[in-house]
Amino acid sequence: MRLLGVFAGVIMALLTADYDVSVTLAAALLVLTLTKSFMCTTASGHTIECDRCKTMYRGDGGHWHEYSCDPIGGSFEVAISGFSNKVSWLVFCAFHIGKAVEKTGFGKRVSLALVGSMGQSALGIGYAVCLAELILAPFIPSNTARGGGIVYPIVESVIASLGVDPHIGEDPVGGFLSFVAASANLISSSLFVTGMAGNPIVASKAASIFGIEFGFSEWIIGASVPALLIMFLLPPFVHILLRPKLDFTNLSQNIRRQHHALGAVSDQEYRLCATLLTCLVLWVGTPYFGIDATVVAYMAIVILILLNVLTWSDVVKNHKAWDTFFWLASFIVLAEQLTALGVTDWIGTSLSRSLRNASPLVCTISLSLAYFFSMYMFSSISSHVVAFAGPFFAAGHVLGCPPKLLTILVALFSSLAGILTPFSTGSVAIYASQGYISQPKWFMFGLLFSILSLVVVFTVGLVWWKIIGWY
């Protein structure tokens, strides 16, 4: 159980310590390698605990044989195996696509165009922010980079243009736009497998535990109806809570000034758009074209470099991409090894005992609700996914839950639950820290919006998933 102990230590460190995620995981992988706590593969193809390498076992016919493997070297091979995982490379490549969106100014241009065309009312601006998030989400897998780096500066500019003083504290106008933007960031993250760095982990765990393929097209088909309805209800719901009164006197002038600063659409933006559209078509059409989503993302990076939209220096200097690549690959190794050693099944069996007499649908709903509200214990969406997605899937497997139904619920709730607290993820923390909504009110509004989201998911969502045959 050394692996489980180290994994629990990693989760506690993420919740309480000041170390970077990658540093914590590097230390964890080193400890697990030196203590030979992984599963090694012998020369004869057996899979055993690495600390049993070089030991003897009785084979067929009563003859003694040695497990031929290197305990330390084999452990290290397992420790770095996540860096060849397709999920890690998908997210890594998507980060660089996001860098191209940011570098060319295309993301800002799209956001400004939406706000400029729809910014005639509070609801119009709210929907413009939602559309900006939806358009950018498939290509920028860091919800913090998307919300904090591209959309947030525009939202703050709009707030300032509406005459809001950022130093006065609570304000209905600033609060309305901040809460809508933070929530839209999370909803858009739930809609695409590439919308948030933790999403591929959900897909990977579903594949390993349920044996189902849950790629780009499956994810968006399952999430589209409930997520888009929640997005549609978001601005009017927050408007009812805060009732902002907006002054549009300076908004149009401010938007025009920022548009002018961007200049005309550049050749790089045209090349980027063509590449993004190609990616989107290939991702959605994966079952028809037979090209894996990771290959498409990798192809996009190469094309963007060849077209001089990105330079190799941009790739090397994109520290967020490299950092996420390291910790995501490390988490994947831990998750796979927990499954290989039977730890995930053990946790899942323990969780399932209290629901063993319930129907599969009731079990699915109960597990998903427990997963949703467990977000209160976490300050990172990705940490929440890593800690609980596998065990809850394992519990669902034991209880006979419909695999695709439980997977889409966990997929949606991994992001949607982030609105429960003002510290769940970087993008939410950025908006909440502006002070337009007090922290107690943020908790209250977050709970109210979560209840609305849950009602949509367990009514409209269940009907949609029944129609497409997921349960």
C-alpha positions as a printed NumPy array, in Angstrom:
array([[  0.   ,   0.   ,   0.   ],
       [  3.041,   2.28 ,  -0.308],
       [  1.653,   3.664,  -3.558],
       [ -1.652,   4.614,  -1.921],
       [  0.211,   6.267,   0.956],
       [  2.37 ,   8.322,  -1.41 ],
       [ -0.679,   9.233,  -3.497],
       [ -2.537,  10.408,  -0.375],
       [  0.55 ,  12.403,   0.582],
       [  0.568,  14.07 ,  -2.839],
       [ -3.068,  15.102,  -2.46 ],
       [ -2.419,  16.495,   1.03 ],
       [  0.632,  18.375,  -0.23 ],
       [ -1.401,  19.909,  -3.032],
       [ -3.998,  21.065,  -0.511],
       [ -1.671,  22.394,   2.182],
       [  1.893,  22.956,   0.932],
       [  3.435,  25.782,  -1.083],
       [  5.435,  23.552,  -3.417],
       [  4.657,  23.579,  -7.12 ],
       [  2.571,  20.642,  -8.311],
       [  5.409,  19.396, -10.514],
       [  7.922,  19.49 ,  -7.656],
       [  5.573,  17.495,  -5.433],
       [  5.047,  14.888,  -8.142],
       [  8.747,  14.681,  -9.008],
       [  9.467,  13.856,  -5.364],
       [  6.623,  11.317,  -5.311],
       [  7.899,   9.529,  -8.426],
       [ 11.417,   9.425,  -6.978],
       [ 10.192,   7.899,  -3.697],
       [  8.101,   5.311,  -5.531],
       [ 11.014,   4.436,  -7.815],
       [ 13.521,   3.993,  -4.987],
       [ 11.059,   1.958,  -2.917],
       [ 10.207,  -0.226,  -5.959],
       [  6.487,   0.438,  -5.497],
       [  5.402,   0.219,  -9.138],
       [  4.393,  -2.76 , -11.265],
       [  7.256,  -4.079, -13.428],
       [  7.103,  -6.294, -16.507],
       [  9.472,  -9.277, -16.541],
       [ 11.372, -10.644, -19.545],
       [  8.782, -13.432, -19.789],
       [  5.872, -10.972, -19.846],
       [  4.682, -11.304, -16.233],
       [  3.489,  -8.167, -14.441],
       [  4.629,  -8.106, -10.809],
       [  5.402,  -5.625,  -8.052],
       [  8.851,  -4.23 ,  -8.755],
       [ 10.139,  -5.207,  -5.303],
       [  9.638,  -8.882,  -6.341],
       [ 12.138,  -8.612,  -9.22 ],
       [ 15.108, -11.014,  -8.868],
       [ 13.088, -13.239,  -6.537],
       [ 12.186, -16.888,  -7.177],
       [  8.77 , -18.357,  -7.897],
       [  7.476, -21.883,  -8.5  ],
       [  6.26 , -22.306, -12.055],
       [  4.447, -25.078, -13.911],
       [  5.752, -28.538, -13.109],
       [  7.116, -27.402,  -9.758],
       [ 10.254, -25.854, -11.242],
       [ 11.713, -22.704,  -9.691],
       [ 12.269, -19.631, -11.829],
       [ 13.515, -16.105, -11.246],
       [ 11.491, -13.001, -12.014],
       [ 13.846, -11.443, -14.558],
       [ 13.542,  -7.665, -14.214],
       [ 15.422,  -4.718, -12.765],
       [ 13.606,  -3.464,  -9.625],
       [ 14.95 ,   0.105,  -9.691],
       [ 15.381,   0.462, -13.459],
       [ 11.984,  -1.094, -14.09 ],
       [ 10.373,   1.22 , -11.566],
       [ 11.934,   4.233, -13.257],
       [ 10.694,   3.085, -16.657],
       [  7.188,   3.023, -15.208],
       [  7.7  ,   6.433, -13.562],
       [  8.455,   8.079, -16.908],
       [  5.935,   6.093, -18.956],
       [  3.373,   8.881, -18.643],
       [  5.503,  11.102, -20.869],
       [  4.695,   8.858, -23.824],
       [  0.978,   8.842, -23.029],
       [ -1.224,  10.282, -25.78 ],
       [ -3.303,  12.214, -23.267],
       [ -0.238,  14.104, -22.026],
       [  0.744,  15.002, -25.571],
       [ -2.781,  16.139, -26.462],
       [ -2.813,  18.647, -23.623],
       [  0.79 ,  19.701, -24.301],
       [  0.026,  20.443, -27.951],
       [ -3.225,  22.208, -27.103],
       [ -1.322,  24.579, -24.811],
       [  0.837,  25.645, -27.745],
       [ -2.247,  26.148, -29.904],
       [ -3.534,  28.392, -27.132],
       [ -0.235,  30.267, -27.181],
       [ -0.732,  30.915, -30.898],
       [ -4.249,  32.247, -30.216],
       [ -2.82 ,  34.6  , -27.607],
       [  0.3  ,  35.625, -29.552],
       [ -1.529,  36.589, -32.733],
       [ -4.169,  38.579, -30.843],
       [ -6.891,  36.45 , -32.406],
       [ -8.469,  35.561, -29.059],
       [ -8.668,  39.185, -28.001],
       [-10.042,  40.209, -31.409],
       [-12.831,  37.632, -31.192],
       [-13.732,  38.663, -27.646],
       [-13.771,  42.376, -28.512],
       [-15.909,  41.728, -31.588],
       [-18.461,  39.819, -29.519],
       [-18.634,  42.465, -26.789],
       [-18.792,  45.248, -29.376],
       [-21.646,  43.636, -31.308],
       [-23.675,  42.423, -28.319],
       [-22.821,  45.01 , -25.683],
       [-26.079,  46.972, -25.816],
       [-27.39 ,  45.553, -22.547],
       [-26.168,  43.772, -19.443],
       [-27.449,  40.439, -20.746],
       [-25.852,  41.123, -24.13 ],
       [-22.434,  41.653, -22.57 ],
       [-22.933,  38.553, -20.432],
       [-23.72 ,  36.435, -23.493],
       [-20.747,  37.953, -25.352],
       [-18.425,  36.774, -22.579],
       [-20.056,  33.324, -22.706],
       [-19.571,  33.102, -26.48 ],
       [-15.943,  34.181, -26.198],
       [-15.296,  31.353, -23.738],
       [-17.128,  28.839, -25.937],
       [-15.147,  29.79 , -29.035],
       [-11.762,  29.646, -27.293],
       [-12.339,  26.592, -25.071],
       [-11.621,  23.808, -27.626],
       [ -8.198,  25.253, -28.369],
       [ -6.946,  26.472, -24.976],
       [ -6.843,  23.6  , -22.456],
       [ -5.891,  25.79 , -19.518],
       [ -9.066,  27.35 , -18.169],
       [ -6.863,  29.735, -16.173],
       [ -4.895,  30.816, -19.252],
       [ -8.111,  31.235, -21.231],
       [-10.104,  32.998, -18.532],
       [ -7.27 ,  34.871, -16.847],
       [ -5.017,  35.611, -19.818],
       [ -7.473,  36.404, -22.611],
       [-11.039,  36.978, -21.417],
       [-10.37 ,  38.538, -17.987],
       [ -8.485,  41.629, -19.282],
       [-11.389,  42.357, -21.637],
       [-13.97 ,  41.874, -18.872],
       [-12.042,  44.247, -16.605],
       [-11.806,  46.777, -19.417],
       [-15.565,  46.555, -19.963],
       [-16.194,  46.986, -16.227],
       [-13.984,  50.085, -16.177],
       [-15.73 ,  51.467, -19.271],
       [-19.046,  51.127, -17.472],
       [-17.812,  53.541, -14.818],
       [-17.089,  51.044, -12.027],
       [-14.374,  52.054,  -9.576],
       [-12.28 ,  48.932,  -8.84 ],
       [-11.373,  50.324,  -5.403],
       [-14.875,  50.703,  -3.979],
       [-15.37 ,  47.024,  -3.156],
       [-18.675,  45.298,  -3.806],
       [-20.487,  46.445,  -6.936],
       [-23.451,  44.893,  -8.809],
       [-22.046,  45.654, -12.273],
       [-18.573,  44.33 , -11.544],
       [-20.074,  41.417,  -9.636],
       [-22.413,  40.511, -12.5  ],
       [-19.678,  40.414, -15.136],
       [-17.137,  38.715, -12.838],
       [-19.498,  35.922, -11.796],
       [-20.775,  35.398, -15.345],
       [-17.218,  35.274, -16.703],
       [-16.003,  32.866, -13.996],
       [-19.008,  30.582, -14.485],
       [-18.774,  30.706, -18.286],
       [-15.124,  29.689, -18.014],
       [-16.114,  26.576, -16.072],
       [-19.082,  25.692, -18.285],
       [-16.979,  25.965, -21.432],
       [-14.344,  23.806, -19.717],
       [-16.949,  21.092, -19.207],
       [-18.025,  21.114, -22.856],
       [-14.799,  19.928, -24.508],
       [-12.258,  17.267, -23.615],
       [ -9.618,  19.897, -24.475],
       [-11.335,  22.604, -22.402],
       [ -9.486,  21.93 , -19.149],
       [ -6.255,  20.128, -18.326],
       [ -7.974,  17.59 , -16.056],
       [-10.561,  16.496, -18.636],
       [ -8.305,  13.997, -20.438],
       [ -7.735,  12.273, -17.091],
       [-11.494,  11.664, -16.859],
       [-11.488,  10.194, -20.364],
       [ -8.419,   8.091, -19.597],
       [ -9.874,   6.671, -16.355],
       [-13.177,   5.902, -18.078],
       [-11.271,   3.99 , -20.748],
       [ -9.217,   1.99 , -18.25 ],
       [-12.07 ,   1.141, -15.862],
       [-15.098,   0.871, -18.162],
       [-13.276,   0.057, -21.401],
       [-15.099,   2.797, -23.327],
       [-13.798,   5.362, -25.801],
       [-14.7  ,   8.868, -24.636],
       [-12.9  ,  11.177, -27.049],
       [-13.587,  14.629, -28.459],
       [-16.783,  13.764, -30.327],
       [-18.298,  11.581, -27.563],
       [-17.546,  14.255, -24.97 ],
       [-19.127,  17.129, -26.897],
       [-22.167,  15.057, -27.919],
       [-22.847,  14.109, -24.314],
       [-22.129,  17.506, -22.767],
       [-23.623,  19.771, -25.441],
       [-27.307,  19.906, -24.483],
       [-27.044,  20.364, -20.684],
       [-23.912,  22.542, -20.809],
       [-25.263,  24.897, -23.482],
       [-28.585,  25.222, -21.649],
       [-26.754,  26.054, -18.416],
       [-24.69 ,  28.627, -20.34 ],
       [-27.905,  30.131, -21.78 ],
       [-29.467,  30.441, -18.316],
       [-26.325,  31.881, -16.704],
       [-26.575,  35.631, -17.528],
       [-30.291,  36.06 , -16.671],
       [-29.866,  34.02 , -13.488],
       [-26.965,  36.182, -12.263],
       [-28.815,  39.307, -13.404],
       [-31.726,  38.366, -11.126],
       [-29.32 ,  37.876,  -8.211],
       [-27.432,  41.173,  -8.599],
       [-29.69 ,  43.439, -10.722],
       [-26.853,  45.573, -12.173],
       [-27.541,  49.024, -13.636],
       [-25.116,  49.735, -16.461],
       [-23.887,  53.007, -17.973],
       [-22.878,  52.414, -21.615],
       [-21.513,  55.931, -22.217],
       [-17.832,  54.982, -22.575],
       [-18.102,  51.329, -23.547],
       [-18.299,  51.734, -27.336],
       [-15.397,  54.185, -27.359],
       [-13.257,  51.828, -25.278],
       [-14.003,  48.86 , -27.551],
       [-13.155,  50.903, -30.647],
       [ -9.871,  52.027, -29.073],
       [ -8.828,  48.441, -28.334],
       [ -9.864,  47.347, -31.833],
       [ -7.772,  50.128, -33.319],
       [ -4.782,  49.07 , -31.237],
       [ -5.044,  45.548, -32.679],
       [ -4.95 ,  46.834, -36.248],
       [ -6.081,  44.913, -39.324],
       [ -6.347,  41.126, -39.317],
       [ -2.833,  39.816, -39.917],
       [ -1.685,  37.022, -42.206],
       [ -0.722,  35.07 , -39.097],
       [ -4.304,  35.23 , -37.85 ],
       [ -5.611,  33.936, -41.186],
       [ -3.143,  31.044, -41.06 ],
       [ -4.125,  30.345, -37.465],
       [ -7.84 ,  30.34 , -38.321],
       [ -7.316,  27.887, -41.172],
       [ -5.328,  25.594, -38.865],
       [ -7.923,  25.799, -36.08 ],
       [-10.798,  25.012, -38.415],
       [ -8.897,  22.044, -39.791],
       [ -8.279,  20.793, -36.239],
       [-11.921,  21.194, -35.289],
       [-13.111,  19.262, -38.347],
       [-10.615,  16.454, -37.746],
       [-11.394,  16.282, -34.012],
       [-15.14 ,  16.124, -34.522],
       [-14.693,  13.668, -37.392],
       [-12.249,  11.358, -35.617],
       [-14.514,   8.291, -36.12 ],
       [-14.673,   9.012, -39.861],
       [-11.147,  10.161, -40.653],
       [ -9.453,   7.66 , -38.364],
       [ -6.918,  10.239, -37.128],
       [ -6.378,  10.246, -33.38 ],
       [ -7.087,  13.544, -31.608],
       [ -3.513,  13.707, -30.313],
       [ -2.107,  13.315, -33.813],
       [ -4.329,  16.178, -34.981],
       [ -3.063,  18.44 , -32.189],
       [  0.549,  17.481, -32.899],
       [  0.012,  18.155, -36.598],
       [ -1.38 ,  21.593, -35.751],
       [  1.75 ,  22.524, -33.801],
       [  4.04 ,  21.487, -36.642],
       [  1.928,  23.376, -39.191],
       [  1.838,  26.533, -37.045],
       [  5.622,  26.448, -36.731],
       [  6.103,  25.853, -40.47 ],
       [  3.692,  28.724, -41.233],
       [  5.659,  30.979, -38.862],
       [  2.641,  31.568, -36.626],
       [  4.699,  30.059, -33.81 ],
       [  8.464,  29.823, -33.538],
       [ 10.415,  27.06 , -31.858],
       [ 11.406,  29.655, -29.28 ],
       [  7.706,  30.12 , -28.457],
       [  7.415,  26.377, -27.866],
       [ 10.534,  26.263, -25.676],
       [  9.481,  29.299, -23.613],
       [  5.901,  28.146, -23.025],
       [  6.665,  27.086, -19.464],
       [  2.987,  26.526, -18.625],
       [  2.784,  23.851, -21.332],
       [  5.926,  22.07 , -20.119],
       [  4.871,  22.297, -16.48 ],
       [  1.409,  20.881, -17.21 ],
       [  2.95 ,  18.172, -19.407],
       [  5.12 ,  17.066, -16.479],
       [  2.492,  16.992, -13.752],
       [ -0.232,  15.556, -15.994],
       [  2.065,  12.736, -17.169],
       [  3.012,  12.06 , -13.55 ],
       [ -0.61 ,  11.957, -12.425],
       [ -1.445,   9.558, -15.249],
       [  1.325,   7.206, -14.07 ],
       [  0.002,   7.302, -10.499],
       [ -3.581,   6.722, -11.674],
       [ -2.59 ,   3.806, -13.915],
       [ -0.496,   2.204, -11.198],
       [ -3.255,   2.58 ,  -8.611],
       [ -5.486,   0.656, -11.004],
       [ -2.817,  -1.954, -11.814],
       [ -2.21 ,  -2.648,  -8.121],
       [ -5.943,  -2.957,  -7.43 ],
       [ -6.084,   0.113,  -5.166],
       [ -8.706,   1.909,  -7.269],
       [-10.942,  -1.178,  -7.259],
       [-10.546,  -1.469,  -3.481],
       [-11.573,   2.173,  -2.941],
       [-14.439,   1.777,  -5.403],
       [-15.685,  -1.328,  -3.629],
       [-15.58 ,   0.503,  -0.291],
       [-17.568,   3.42 ,  -1.723],
       [-20.123,   1.109,  -3.288],
       [-21.086,  -0.743,  -0.084],
       [-23.537,   1.935,   1.07 ],
       [-25.342,   1.83 ,  -2.294],
       [-25.332,  -1.892,  -2.985],
       [-29.154,  -2.225,  -2.679],
       [-29.977,   0.754,  -4.926],
       [-30.757,   0.662,  -8.651],
       [-27.965,   1.482, -11.156],
       [-29.542,   4.859, -11.991],
       [-29.889,   5.84 ,  -8.327],
       [-26.282,   4.741,  -7.74 ],
       [-25.104,   6.834, -10.693],
       [-26.9  ,   9.953,  -9.481],
       [-25.744,   9.449,  -5.881],
       [-22.108,   8.934,  -6.841],
       [-22.12 ,  11.95 ,  -9.156],
       [-23.647,  14.186,  -6.481],
       [-21.057,  13.05 ,  -3.94 ],
       [-18.357,  13.74 ,  -6.511],
       [-19.79 ,  17.213,  -7.212],
       [-19.927,  18.415,  -3.611],
       [-16.556,  16.884,  -2.716],
       [-15.116,  19.867,  -4.624],
       [-15.518,  21.867,  -1.404],
       [-12.423,  20.057,  -0.107],
       [-10.189,  21.074,  -3.017],
       [ -8.503,  24.233,  -4.263],
       [ -7.692,  22.733,  -7.662],
       [-10.039,  21.226, -10.221],
       [ -7.277,  18.997, -11.569],
       [ -6.421,  17.716,  -8.074],
       [-10.085,  16.91 ,  -7.537],
       [-10.195,  14.937, -10.788],
       [ -7.003,  13.044, -10.008],
       [ -8.053,  12.185,  -6.464],
       [-11.649,  11.112,  -7.05 ],
       [-12.446,  10.348, -10.705],
       [-10.836,   6.892, -10.607],
       [-12.353,   5.742,  -7.284],
       [-15.828,   6.969,  -8.226],
       [-15.614,   5.232, -11.6  ],
       [-14.471,   2.075,  -9.841],
       [-17.444,   2.303,  -7.458],
       [-19.757,   2.801, -10.433],
       [-18.257,  -0.236, -12.131],
       [-18.908,  -2.392,  -9.058],
       [-22.491,  -1.1  ,  -8.773],
       [-23.275,  -1.646, -12.452],
       [-23.743,   2.032, -13.286],
       [-24.199,   2.828, -17.004],
       [-20.586,   3.614, -18.044],
       [-21.238,   6.513, -20.416],
       [-23.811,   8.095, -18.113],
       [-21.494,   8.116, -15.111],
       [-18.603,   9.293, -17.277],
       [-20.448,  12.294, -18.691],
       [-21.707,  13.262, -15.221],
       [-18.186,  13.188, -13.795],
       [-16.938,  14.99 , -16.92 ],
       [-19.457,  17.81 , -16.452],
       [-19.171,  18.025, -12.682],
       [-15.369,  18.141, -12.704],
       [-15.616,  21.7  , -14.046],
       [-19.103,  22.831, -13.011],
       [-18.381,  22.146,  -9.326],
       [-15.642,  24.769,  -9.455],
       [-18.159,  27.578,  -8.963],
       [-18.946,  26.329,  -5.428],
       [-15.959,  28.203,  -3.975],
       [-13.952,  31.33 ,  -4.894],
       [-10.695,  29.372,  -4.758],
       [-11.448,  26.243,  -6.827],
       [ -9.221,  27.155,  -9.771],
       [ -7.04 ,  29.993, -11.006],
       [ -9.621,  31.617, -13.274],
       [-12.285,  31.7  , -10.557],
       [ -9.788,  33.045,  -8.02 ],
       [ -8.826,  35.857, -10.42 ],
       [-12.412,  37.059, -10.772],
       [-13.302,  36.521,  -7.11 ],
       [-10.215,  38.41 ,  -5.922],
       [-11.418,  41.654,  -7.542],
       [-13.789,  42.136,  -4.621],
       [-16.923,  42.992,  -6.601],
       [-18.618,  40.115,  -4.737],
       [-17.758,  39.336,  -1.124],
       [-16.536,  35.829,  -0.381],
       [-19.626,  34.862,   1.686],
       [-21.854,  35.986,  -1.196],
       [-19.691,  34.111,  -3.69 ],
       [-20.225,  30.915,  -1.711],
       [-23.975,  31.593,  -1.65 ],
       [-24.23 ,  32.499,  -5.345],
       [-22.036,  29.535,  -6.217],
       [-24.338,  27.17 ,  -4.343],
       [-27.452,  28.671,  -5.946],
       [-26.006,  28.429,  -9.443],
       [-24.832,  24.893,  -8.694],
       [-28.378,  23.931,  -7.734],
       [-29.632,  25.377, -11.03 ],
       [-26.954,  23.435, -12.922],
       [-27.831,  20.202, -11.126],
       [-31.521,  20.655, -11.911],
       [-30.688,  21.078, -15.606],
       [-28.342,  18.09 , -15.63 ],
       [-30.757,  15.748, -13.854],
       [-33.771,  16.773, -15.965],
       [-32.826,  17.882, -19.466],
       [-29.503,  16.052, -19.322],
       [-31.024,  12.707, -18.352],
       [-33.623,  13.025, -21.114],
       [-30.893,  13.78 , -23.672],
       [-28.713,  10.863, -22.568],
       [-31.736,   8.571, -22.698],
       [-32.421,   9.705, -26.278],
       [-28.859,   8.942, -27.406],
       [-28.943,   5.579, -25.635],
       [-26.389,   6.117, -22.862],
       [-28.549,   4.349, -20.252]])
